[in-house]
Coordinates of C-alpha atoms in Angstrom, one line a residue:
Chain A
M5 CA 77.5 46.5 179.8
N6 CA 80.3 48.1 179.4
N7 CA 79.6 52.6 179.4
P8 CA 81.9 53.9 180.7
N9 CA 78.9 56.2 183.0
W10 CA 78.0 53.5 184.5
P11 CA 79.2 54.9 187.5
I12 CA 77.7 57.9 187.4
F13 CA 74.3 56.2 186.6
A14 CA 74.5 54.1 189.6
I15 CA 74.9 57.1 191.7
F16 CA 72.0 59.6 190.7
G17 CA 69.8 56.6 190.0
L18 CA 70.0 56.2 193.5
G19 CA 69.2 60.2 193.7
V20 CA 65.9 59.1 191.6
V21 CA 65.0 55.9 193.8
L22 CA 65.4 57.7 197.0
T23 CA 63.1 61.1 195.4
L24 CA 60.6 58.9 194.2
G25 CA 60.1 57.0 197.3
V26 CA 59.7 60.4 199.1
G27 CA 57.5 61.4 197.0
F28 CA 55.2 58.8 196.9
Y29 CA 55.3 58.6 201.3
C30 CA 54.1 62.3 200.7
V31 CA 51.7 61.6 198.4
M32 CA 50.2 58.2 200.5
V33 CA 50.4 59.9 204.3
T34 CA 49.2 63.0 203.7
R35 CA 45.4 63.6 204.8
N36 CA 46.2 67.6 202.6
L37 CA 45.1 67.8 199.5
I38 CA 48.2 70.5 198.8
R39 CA 50.9 68.5 200.1
A40 CA 49.7 65.5 198.2
L41 CA 50.3 68.1 195.2
I42 CA 53.7 68.9 196.5
G43 CA 54.2 64.9 196.3
L44 CA 53.4 64.9 192.8
E45 CA 55.8 67.2 192.6
V46 CA 58.7 65.4 194.0
L47 CA 57.7 62.4 191.9
T48 CA 57.5 64.3 188.5
K49 CA 61.3 65.6 189.6
A50 CA 62.7 62.3 189.7
V51 CA 60.9 61.0 186.7
T52 CA 62.5 63.9 184.6
L53 CA 65.8 63.9 186.3
L54 CA 65.7 60.1 185.5
L55 CA 65.3 60.7 181.8
V56 CA 67.8 63.3 182.3
L57 CA 70.3 60.8 183.6
C58 CA 70.1 58.2 180.9
G59 CA 69.9 60.7 178.1
Y60 CA 73.2 61.5 179.9
V61 CA 74.3 57.7 180.3
A62 CA 72.9 56.7 176.4
G63 CA 74.6 59.3 174.8
R64 CA 71.7 61.0 173.3
M65 CA 71.7 64.8 175.8
A66 CA 69.8 66.8 173.0
L67 CA 66.9 64.4 172.9
A68 CA 67.1 64.4 176.2
Q69 CA 66.6 67.6 176.9
T70 CA 63.8 68.4 174.5
L71 CA 62.1 65.8 176.8
A72 CA 62.8 66.8 179.4
I73 CA 61.3 70.2 178.4
T74 CA 58.2 68.8 177.1
L75 CA 57.6 66.6 180.4
I76 CA 57.8 70.5 182.2
V77 CA 55.2 72.0 179.8
V78 CA 53.2 69.0 180.0
E79 CA 53.4 68.3 183.9
V80 CA 52.1 72.4 184.1
A81 CA 48.7 71.5 182.8
V82 CA 48.7 69.4 184.7
M83 CA 49.7 70.6 188.2
V84 CA 47.2 74.4 187.0
V85 CA 44.2 71.8 186.6
A86 CA 45.7 70.0 189.9
V87 CA 45.3 74.0 191.8
S88 CA 41.8 74.8 190.6
L89 CA 40.2 71.9 191.6
F90 CA 41.1 72.1 195.3
L91 CA 39.8 75.9 194.6
G92 CA 37.0 74.6 193.8
I93 CA 37.1 72.3 196.8
F94 CA 38.1 74.6 199.3
R95 CA 35.3 77.3 197.9
R96 CA 32.0 74.9 197.8
T97 CA 33.4 72.7 201.3
G98 CA 36.1 75.3 203.5
S99 CA 38.4 72.8 203.4
I100 CA 41.4 70.8 202.0
R101 CA 41.3 68.2 203.8
S102 CA 40.7 65.1 202.0
T103 CA 39.3 63.1 205.2
D104 CA 36.9 66.0 204.5
I105 CA 35.4 64.7 200.5
Q106 CA 34.6 61.3 200.9
N107 CA 31.1 62.0 199.4
L108 CA 31.3 59.1 196.9
K109 CA 31.2 55.6 198.6
G110 CA 30.4 51.7 197.0
Chain B
M30 CA 45.4 62.3 156.0
R31 CA 46.2 60.7 159.4
S32 CA 47.8 63.9 160.8
L33 CA 44.4 66.0 159.7
L34 CA 42.9 63.9 162.6
I35 CA 45.6 65.8 165.0
L36 CA 45.2 69.3 163.3
L37 CA 41.8 69.3 162.8
P38 CA 40.7 69.2 166.2
L39 CA 43.5 71.7 167.2
A40 CA 42.5 74.0 164.0
G41 CA 38.2 74.0 165.3
L42 CA 40.3 75.2 168.3
I43 CA 40.9 78.4 167.3
L44 CA 38.3 79.0 165.0
L45 CA 36.3 78.7 167.5
N46 CA 37.7 81.2 169.9
L47 CA 38.3 83.7 167.8
P48 CA 37.9 87.0 169.5
G49 CA 34.4 88.7 169.0
G50 CA 32.5 85.3 169.7
L51 CA 31.8 84.8 166.0
L52 CA 32.0 81.0 165.3
A53 CA 30.8 80.3 169.0
G54 CA 27.3 78.5 167.9
L55 CA 29.2 76.7 165.4
A56 CA 30.7 74.8 168.0
L57 CA 28.5 71.4 168.7
P58 CA 28.1 71.2 165.1
A59 CA 31.4 71.4 164.8
V60 CA 32.8 68.4 166.9
A61 CA 30.0 66.4 165.7
A62 CA 31.6 67.2 162.6
L63 CA 35.0 66.1 163.4
A64 CA 33.5 62.5 164.4
I65 CA 31.8 61.7 161.3
F66 CA 35.5 62.3 159.0
E67 CA 36.7 60.2 162.1
I68 CA 34.3 57.8 161.7
V69 CA 34.4 58.1 157.5
L70 CA 38.1 57.8 157.7
A71 CA 38.4 54.5 159.7
V72 CA 35.4 52.8 157.3
Y73 CA 37.2 54.1 153.7
L74 CA 40.8 55.3 154.7
P75 CA 42.9 56.6 151.4
T76 CA 46.1 55.6 151.2
A77 CA 46.6 58.9 149.1
A78 CA 47.8 61.6 151.5
F79 CA 48.8 65.6 150.9
P80 CA 52.7 66.0 150.2
A81 CA 52.7 68.9 152.9
L82 CA 50.6 66.4 155.5
E83 CA 53.3 64.5 154.6
Q84 CA 55.8 66.4 156.0
V85 CA 53.6 66.8 159.6
Q86 CA 53.2 62.8 159.7
Q87 CA 56.9 62.5 159.8
L88 CA 57.0 65.3 162.7
L89 CA 55.0 63.6 164.5
H90 CA 55.8 59.6 164.1
L91 CA 53.2 58.8 161.9
S92 CA 55.4 57.2 158.5
T93 CA 53.8 53.0 159.6
P94 CA 51.0 52.1 158.0
L95 CA 47.7 52.4 160.0
D96 CA 46.8 48.7 161.1
S97 CA 43.2 46.7 162.0
L98 CA 43.0 47.6 165.5
A99 CA 44.5 51.3 165.1
R100 CA 41.3 51.9 162.5
V101 CA 38.8 49.6 165.3
L102 CA 39.9 52.7 167.7
L103 CA 39.4 55.2 165.3
L104 CA 35.5 53.9 164.7
S105 CA 35.0 53.7 168.3
I106 CA 36.4 57.1 169.4
G107 CA 33.8 58.7 166.4
I108 CA 30.8 56.9 167.4
V109 CA 30.9 57.2 171.5
M110 CA 31.9 60.8 170.6
L111 CA 29.2 61.6 168.6
A112 CA 26.9 59.4 171.4
S113 CA 28.2 62.0 173.8
L114 CA 27.1 65.4 171.8
L115 CA 24.0 64.4 171.0
V116 CA 23.2 63.7 174.8
L117 CA 25.3 66.8 175.9
H118 CA 22.5 68.1 173.3
A119 CA 20.1 66.9 175.3
T120 CA 20.9 67.8 179.1
V121 CA 22.8 70.8 178.7
K122 CA 20.6 73.6 177.8
A123 CA 22.8 76.7 179.0
Q124 CA 24.8 78.0 175.3
R125 CA 27.9 79.0 177.5
R126 CA 28.5 75.4 179.7
R127 CA 27.5 73.7 175.9
F128 CA 30.3 75.7 174.7
N129 CA 32.7 75.4 176.7
V130 CA 32.3 71.6 177.2
A131 CA 32.6 71.5 173.3
N132 CA 36.3 73.3 174.2
V133 CA 37.5 70.5 176.5
L134 CA 35.8 67.6 174.0
L135 CA 38.0 69.3 170.9
I136 CA 41.5 68.5 172.9
S137 CA 40.1 65.3 174.2
L138 CA 39.7 64.1 170.7
M139 CA 43.0 65.3 169.3
G140 CA 44.5 63.8 172.6
M141 CA 42.5 60.7 171.4
N142 CA 43.0 60.3 168.1
G143 CA 47.4 61.0 169.2
V144 CA 47.0 57.9 171.2
V145 CA 45.9 55.8 168.5
L146 CA 47.6 57.2 165.8
V147 CA 51.6 57.6 167.6
H148 CA 53.9 55.7 167.3
D149 CA 56.8 56.5 169.5
L150 CA 56.7 56.7 173.7
F151 CA 57.3 60.2 174.9
S152 CA 54.3 61.0 171.7
L153 CA 52.2 58.2 173.9
Y154 CA 52.9 59.6 177.0
V155 CA 52.0 63.1 175.6
F156 CA 49.0 62.1 173.9
L157 CA 47.9 60.7 177.2
E158 CA 48.4 63.2 179.3
V159 CA 45.9 65.4 176.7
T160 CA 43.5 63.6 176.9
S161 CA 44.1 62.9 181.2
V162 CA 43.4 66.9 181.5
A163 CA 40.8 67.0 179.4
S164 CA 39.2 64.3 181.3
F165 CA 39.5 66.5 184.5
V166 CA 38.4 69.6 182.9
L167 CA 35.2 68.3 181.8
I168 CA 34.2 65.7 184.8
A169 CA 34.7 68.4 187.1
S170 CA 32.5 70.6 184.2
S171 CA 29.0 70.3 186.3
G172 CA 30.5 72.2 189.8
E173 CA 29.0 70.2 191.6
D174 CA 30.8 68.9 194.8
T175 CA 31.0 65.3 193.8
G176 CA 32.3 65.9 190.6
L177 CA 35.5 67.7 192.3
E178 CA 36.0 64.7 193.9
G179 CA 35.8 62.1 191.2
A180 CA 38.0 64.1 189.1
F181 CA 40.4 65.4 191.7
K182 CA 40.5 60.9 192.9
Y183 CA 41.1 60.1 189.4
L184 CA 44.2 63.6 188.9
V185 CA 46.0 61.8 191.9
L186 CA 46.1 57.7 189.9
S187 CA 46.4 59.3 187.0
A188 CA 49.4 61.2 187.8
V189 CA 51.0 58.2 189.5
A190 CA 50.6 56.4 186.9
T191 CA 51.9 58.9 184.8
V192 CA 55.5 58.7 186.9
L193 CA 55.1 54.7 186.9
M194 CA 55.0 55.0 182.4
L195 CA 57.2 57.7 182.4
S196 CA 59.9 55.8 184.6
G197 CA 59.8 52.6 182.2
V198 CA 60.1 55.2 179.5
A199 CA 63.1 56.6 180.5
M200 CA 64.8 53.4 181.5
M201 CA 63.7 51.9 177.7
F202 CA 65.4 54.9 176.2
L203 CA 68.7 54.5 178.4
F204 CA 68.5 51.1 175.9
A205 CA 68.1 51.9 172.8
G206 CA 68.7 55.9 172.6
S207 CA 65.5 56.9 171.7
T208 CA 62.0 56.3 172.1
D209 CA 60.6 55.2 168.7
F210 CA 58.8 52.0 169.3
S211 CA 60.9 50.2 166.5
A212 CA 63.7 50.8 168.0
V213 CA 63.0 50.5 171.6
A214 CA 61.4 46.9 170.5
A215 CA 64.8 46.3 168.7
A216 CA 66.9 47.5 172.4
L217 CA 64.7 44.8 173.6
Q218 CA 65.1 41.7 171.8
N219 CA 69.1 43.3 171.9
N220 CA 69.1 42.9 176.1
S221 CA 66.7 40.8 176.8
G222 CA 67.9 39.2 180.8
Q223 CA 68.5 43.1 181.2
L224 CA 66.9 43.8 184.7
L225 CA 66.6 47.4 184.1
L226 CA 64.8 46.7 181.2
K227 CA 61.8 44.3 183.1
I228 CA 61.2 47.6 185.6
A229 CA 61.4 49.9 182.6
I230 CA 58.4 46.8 181.3
G231 CA 56.7 46.8 184.7
T232 CA 56.6 50.6 185.9
F233 CA 55.0 50.9 182.3
G234 CA 52.7 48.3 182.3
C235 CA 51.5 49.2 185.8
G236 CA 50.5 53.5 185.0
L237 CA 48.9 51.5 182.0
L238 CA 46.8 49.1 183.8
I239 CA 46.0 52.4 186.5
K240 CA 44.8 54.1 183.6
G241 CA 43.1 51.7 182.6
G242 CA 41.4 51.2 185.7
L243 CA 42.1 47.2 186.2
V244 CA 41.7 45.5 189.8
P245 CA 43.7 46.0 191.9
F246 CA 44.4 49.5 190.9
H247 CA 40.8 50.5 189.5
G248 CA 39.8 52.9 192.5
W249 CA 39.2 55.8 190.6
L250 CA 36.8 54.9 188.3
P251 CA 33.8 54.5 190.0
D252 CA 33.9 57.3 191.4
A253 CA 34.9 59.2 188.2
Y254 CA 32.2 57.6 186.1
Q255 CA 29.7 58.1 188.9
S256 CA 30.5 62.2 189.6
A257 CA 30.6 63.1 186.3
P258 CA 27.9 64.8 184.0
A259 CA 25.5 62.7 181.7
A260 CA 26.8 63.2 178.3
I261 CA 30.9 62.9 180.4
S262 CA 30.3 59.7 180.8
V263 CA 28.9 58.3 177.6
L264 CA 32.5 59.6 177.0
L265 CA 34.7 58.1 179.6
A266 CA 33.0 55.8 179.9
G267 CA 32.8 54.6 175.8
V268 CA 36.6 55.2 174.6
V269 CA 38.8 57.4 177.1
T270 CA 39.6 54.9 179.8
K271 CA 39.6 52.6 176.8
V272 CA 41.7 54.1 174.5
S273 CA 44.6 55.7 177.2
G274 CA 45.0 52.0 179.0
I275 CA 43.8 48.9 177.4
Y276 CA 44.8 50.2 173.8
A277 CA 48.3 51.7 174.7
L278 CA 48.6 48.4 176.4
F279 CA 47.5 46.6 173.5
R280 CA 50.3 48.6 172.0
L281 CA 53.1 48.0 174.0
G282 CA 52.3 44.4 173.8
I283 CA 51.7 44.3 169.7
S284 CA 54.5 46.4 169.0
V285 CA 57.1 47.5 171.2
V286 CA 57.1 44.5 174.3
G287 CA 55.8 41.7 172.3
L288 CA 52.9 40.5 174.4
Q289 CA 54.8 36.8 175.5
T290 CA 56.6 38.7 178.1
F291 CA 53.7 39.4 179.9
S292 CA 51.3 37.3 179.4
P293 CA 50.6 35.2 182.6
V294 CA 49.9 38.4 184.9
L295 CA 47.9 40.2 181.8
L296 CA 45.7 36.8 182.5
A297 CA 45.9 37.1 186.2
V298 CA 45.2 40.8 185.9
G299 CA 42.2 40.5 183.5
A300 CA 40.9 37.4 185.6
L301 CA 41.1 39.3 188.8
S302 CA 39.3 42.3 187.3
M303 CA 36.5 40.0 185.5
V304 CA 35.7 38.4 188.5
V305 CA 35.8 41.2 191.8
G306 CA 34.2 44.2 189.2
A307 CA 31.0 41.5 188.3
L308 CA 30.7 40.7 192.9
L309 CA 31.1 44.7 193.7
A310 CA 28.8 45.7 190.6
L311 CA 26.2 43.1 191.9
R312 CA 25.6 45.4 195.5
Q313 CA 25.5 48.8 193.9
N314 CA 22.6 51.3 194.0
S315 CA 23.5 54.3 192.0
L316 CA 23.0 52.1 188.1
K317 CA 26.3 54.8 187.1
R318 CA 28.7 53.1 189.5
L319 CA 27.6 50.1 188.5
L320 CA 27.5 50.0 185.2
A321 CA 31.3 51.1 186.1
Y322 CA 31.9 47.9 188.3
S323 CA 30.2 46.4 185.2
S324 CA 33.2 48.5 182.9
V325 CA 36.2 47.0 184.9
S326 CA 34.7 43.6 184.6
Q327 CA 34.7 44.0 181.0
V328 CA 37.8 45.4 180.8
G329 CA 39.5 42.0 182.5
Y330 CA 37.7 40.2 179.3
I331 CA 39.8 42.2 177.4
V332 CA 42.3 42.0 178.8
L333 CA 42.2 38.6 179.7
G334 CA 41.8 37.4 175.4
L335 CA 45.2 40.0 175.1
G336 CA 46.9 37.4 178.1
C337 CA 45.8 34.6 175.7
A338 CA 47.2 36.4 172.5
G339 CA 51.2 35.9 174.2
M340 CA 50.6 32.3 174.2
G341 CA 51.3 32.0 171.1
G342 CA 49.9 29.7 167.8
P343 CA 46.5 29.7 166.6
A344 CA 44.3 29.7 169.3
G345 CA 46.8 33.3 170.6
K346 CA 45.7 35.2 167.6
L347 CA 41.9 33.9 167.9
G348 CA 42.2 35.7 171.4
L349 CA 43.8 38.8 170.1
A350 CA 41.0 39.5 167.5
A351 CA 38.7 37.9 170.6
A352 CA 39.9 40.5 172.6
I353 CA 40.4 43.5 169.8
F354 CA 36.3 42.9 169.2
H355 CA 35.7 42.6 172.7
L356 CA 36.4 45.7 172.9
F357 CA 34.1 46.7 170.0
N358 CA 31.2 46.1 171.3
H359 CA 32.1 47.1 174.8
T360 CA 32.7 50.5 173.5
I361 CA 29.3 49.7 171.7
F362 CA 26.7 48.2 174.3
K363 CA 28.5 50.3 177.5
T364 CA 28.1 53.4 175.7
L365 CA 24.0 52.4 175.2
L366 CA 23.4 51.7 178.5
F367 CA 25.2 55.6 179.9
V368 CA 23.1 56.9 176.7
N369 CA 19.7 54.7 179.3
S370 CA 21.4 55.9 182.4
A371 CA 21.4 59.6 181.2
A372 CA 18.2 59.7 180.3
L373 CA 17.2 58.3 183.1
E374 CA 18.6 61.1 184.6
Q375 CA 17.3 63.9 182.5
R376 CA 13.9 62.1 183.2
T377 CA 13.4 61.0 187.3
G378 CA 16.3 63.8 188.6
T379 CA 18.7 60.7 189.6
S380 CA 20.8 57.5 188.6
D381 CA 20.1 55.8 192.8
M382 CA 17.9 52.5 191.5
S383 CA 16.4 52.7 194.8
V384 CA 13.7 55.0 193.7
M385 CA 13.1 53.9 190.4
G386 CA 10.6 51.3 189.1
G387 CA 8.2 50.3 186.4
L388 CA 9.7 53.0 184.0
G389 CA 9.4 50.5 181.5
S390 CA 5.6 51.2 179.9
R391 CA 6.9 55.1 180.6
M392 CA 9.8 55.0 179.0
P393 CA 9.3 52.3 176.3
I394 CA 12.7 52.8 173.7
T395 CA 14.9 53.3 176.9
S396 CA 14.0 50.2 178.6
T397 CA 13.5 48.1 175.4
S398 CA 17.4 49.9 174.2
S399 CA 18.9 48.6 178.2
A400 CA 17.1 45.2 176.9
I401 CA 19.0 44.7 174.2
A402 CA 22.1 46.1 175.5
A403 CA 22.2 44.0 178.7
L404 CA 21.4 40.8 177.3
S405 CA 24.8 41.6 174.4
I406 CA 26.9 42.8 178.0
A407 CA 25.3 39.1 179.4
G408 CA 26.2 36.9 176.1
I409 CA 22.9 36.0 174.7
P410 CA 23.3 34.8 171.3
P411 CA 22.3 36.3 168.0
L412 CA 23.8 39.8 169.9
S413 CA 26.9 40.6 169.3
G414 CA 27.7 40.1 173.5
F415 CA 28.2 36.2 172.4
W416 CA 30.2 36.0 169.8
S417 CA 32.7 38.3 170.9
K418 CA 32.6 36.2 174.4
L419 CA 32.7 32.6 172.9
L420 CA 35.6 33.6 171.0
L421 CA 37.8 34.7 173.9
I422 CA 36.5 31.2 175.6
I423 CA 37.2 28.9 172.3
A424 CA 40.9 30.8 172.5
L425 CA 41.3 30.3 175.7
W426 CA 39.8 26.8 175.4
Q427 CA 42.5 25.6 172.8
A428 CA 45.1 27.2 174.3
G429 CA 44.9 25.1 177.5
L430 CA 43.4 27.5 179.9
Y431 CA 40.6 25.7 180.9
A432 CA 40.6 27.4 184.5
Y433 CA 40.3 30.5 183.0
A434 CA 37.9 30.0 180.5
S435 CA 35.4 28.2 183.4
L436 CA 35.7 31.2 184.9
A437 CA 34.9 33.9 181.4
V438 CA 31.6 31.3 182.1
F439 CA 31.1 31.6 184.9
V440 CA 31.8 35.4 185.4
S441 CA 29.0 35.7 182.3
V442 CA 26.2 34.5 185.0
L443 CA 27.2 37.1 187.4
T444 CA 26.8 39.8 184.6
L445 CA 23.7 38.4 183.2
A446 CA 22.8 38.8 187.3
Y447 CA 23.3 42.3 187.7
M448 CA 22.2 43.3 184.5
L449 CA 18.6 42.0 184.3
T450 CA 18.7 43.1 188.2
V451 CA 19.0 46.6 186.9
Q452 CA 16.0 45.8 184.5
R453 CA 13.9 44.4 187.3
R454 CA 14.8 47.3 190.1
V455 CA 14.3 50.1 187.0
F456 CA 12.4 48.9 184.3
F457 CA 9.6 45.9 185.4
G458 CA 6.8 45.9 186.9
K459 CA 4.0 48.3 188.1
C460 CA 5.1 52.3 187.9
R461 CA 6.0 54.3 190.9
E462 CA 3.4 56.6 191.6
D463 CA 6.0 59.3 192.4
L464 CA 6.9 58.5 188.4
L465 CA 3.5 58.9 186.5
S466 CA 4.9 62.0 184.7
A467 CA 7.9 60.6 183.4
R468 CA 7.7 60.9 179.9
E469 CA 10.1 58.9 176.7
A470 CA 13.7 60.8 176.9
S471 CA 14.6 64.1 174.4
G472 CA 14.4 63.5 170.3
G473 CA 18.4 63.4 170.3
I474 CA 18.6 60.6 173.6
V475 CA 16.2 58.3 171.7
L476 CA 17.9 58.5 168.4
V477 CA 21.2 57.6 169.6
E478 CA 19.7 54.6 171.5
A479 CA 18.1 53.2 168.6
A480 CA 21.0 53.3 166.5
L481 CA 23.2 51.6 168.7
A482 CA 20.5 48.9 169.7
L483 CA 20.5 48.5 166.2
V484 CA 24.3 48.3 165.9
I485 CA 24.6 45.8 168.7
I486 CA 21.9 43.8 166.6
G487 CA 23.1 44.0 163.0
V488 CA 26.8 43.2 164.3
G489 CA 25.3 40.0 165.8
V490 CA 22.9 39.0 163.7
L491 CA 25.2 39.8 160.7
M492 CA 28.4 37.6 162.5
P493 CA 29.3 35.0 159.6
Y494 CA 29.5 38.3 157.2
V495 CA 31.7 40.5 159.9
M496 CA 33.9 37.5 160.5
N497 CA 35.5 37.0 157.1
S498 CA 35.7 40.4 156.2
F499 CA 37.0 42.1 159.8
L500 CA 38.2 39.4 161.9
L501 CA 39.7 37.3 160.4
P502 CA 42.5 40.0 158.5
L503 CA 42.8 40.5 162.2
K504 CA 43.9 37.6 163.4
G505 CA 46.3 37.6 160.1
G506 CA 47.7 41.4 160.8
F507 CA 49.6 40.7 163.8

């Protein structure tokens, strides 16, 4: 690839990979539902950055912005549903630890 | 005409929620009408469109012609949505909850239609997300602890799948400068050696495997199916995971990436799901959980067929046709089995098989239709499941994949084993004392059972006709 923007892609790409790593670590390690949600948000932010970065390097900034905004809107809907689920879990069990909600097994 | 499939559910959603609740009583009939419209459209698909709708289609990237695969999926969505609605009508009596569920069903219907119709990777993601969010709400709609837990597990894994898919989309966007299927396909052709593109395909595929619930990503699927209310598990097992995982995988393979690139991976994942799903199904006590593991196993067959399609040549084409045929058959018999479990839940109040026994004499239609579905899923002639498995095994054998072909035969035996266990534990023998008062499920459920059982027998017996009019075009279609 002879794109002049390639170094920028490498630097920001490293940032994306690091953020993804932090997000995955958070989702896997934590036992707290709210923290798991924060981990998912961090993951999504990493992907949004990657999308914008790819748009910049490919020279399609306008399209990338549209995609990023759509992504943010969709993500909000998912997070609202997630938080309402957690609220339901908290109201029923009085706990937001994922170890306390393990009725389904087999 | 196709864009109506997305626009009508949206319009319906607005009309049903007009202030004052004027049309609120029409919620279930409205969804049913849309499902019937979808079936009609899938079968008769008119070619002429209204000029005004053409522009919407261009906006939504629907300009490419609809292929047979999309038609099969639209047909399945319509059928399963109708079955789910009848079960909902029979199992949920509260007007308010019916109305709420019907609204979310409309969103789910729109999402699935979108997934089937779009030709753009990012739009695909948006509609997948619409479908998933609707599913979370539907699973949790019972308001019970287990429902919330199942929805939560689905949500977390689905969000991870989304992240993986979107990273893939972003990297393909980097090379293609657009997310349109044809543009990405061209970019993949021109930069075939790029490592980033290989990673992109890998992450996107992984995300779809999670959404489809294949081993080793199947953790959420049994929980979600088991904890969902009866009508919703019919919908989830029948189409939602098929559309959002398997159909998207088909679409990615056929229209974007080219199946040959990841055919060995698909073969391995398919075979693993097939075996692990069947083995886990053998040791379940909950009927719904057993059926969920059976779904994992049967989806393994479909993915195996998709992997075989990547081998190319006539065997590959036969494999693709067999995979699509099995996808349709699986939709029908898995829907029927979940409707049976809904019938049992309606009359016994549980889906735990250890407290059932001898219900065959009390619920003759449920018992008979369950036997038909069980024999079809195990591949007993002349039912529909036999033909799709036979075609699949022939395709695998012709492609020189002898080990996978024998494995498919072996898993058929396991399938027969666990499905007969269900029949024996639930329906056969003498009726248990505490179940003597049980009677046949209510009218709507019995109607669905009879209709789906007839479809299974009909497709099986009329196989020569189906082969000529439906499967042979599929072989040449790609």
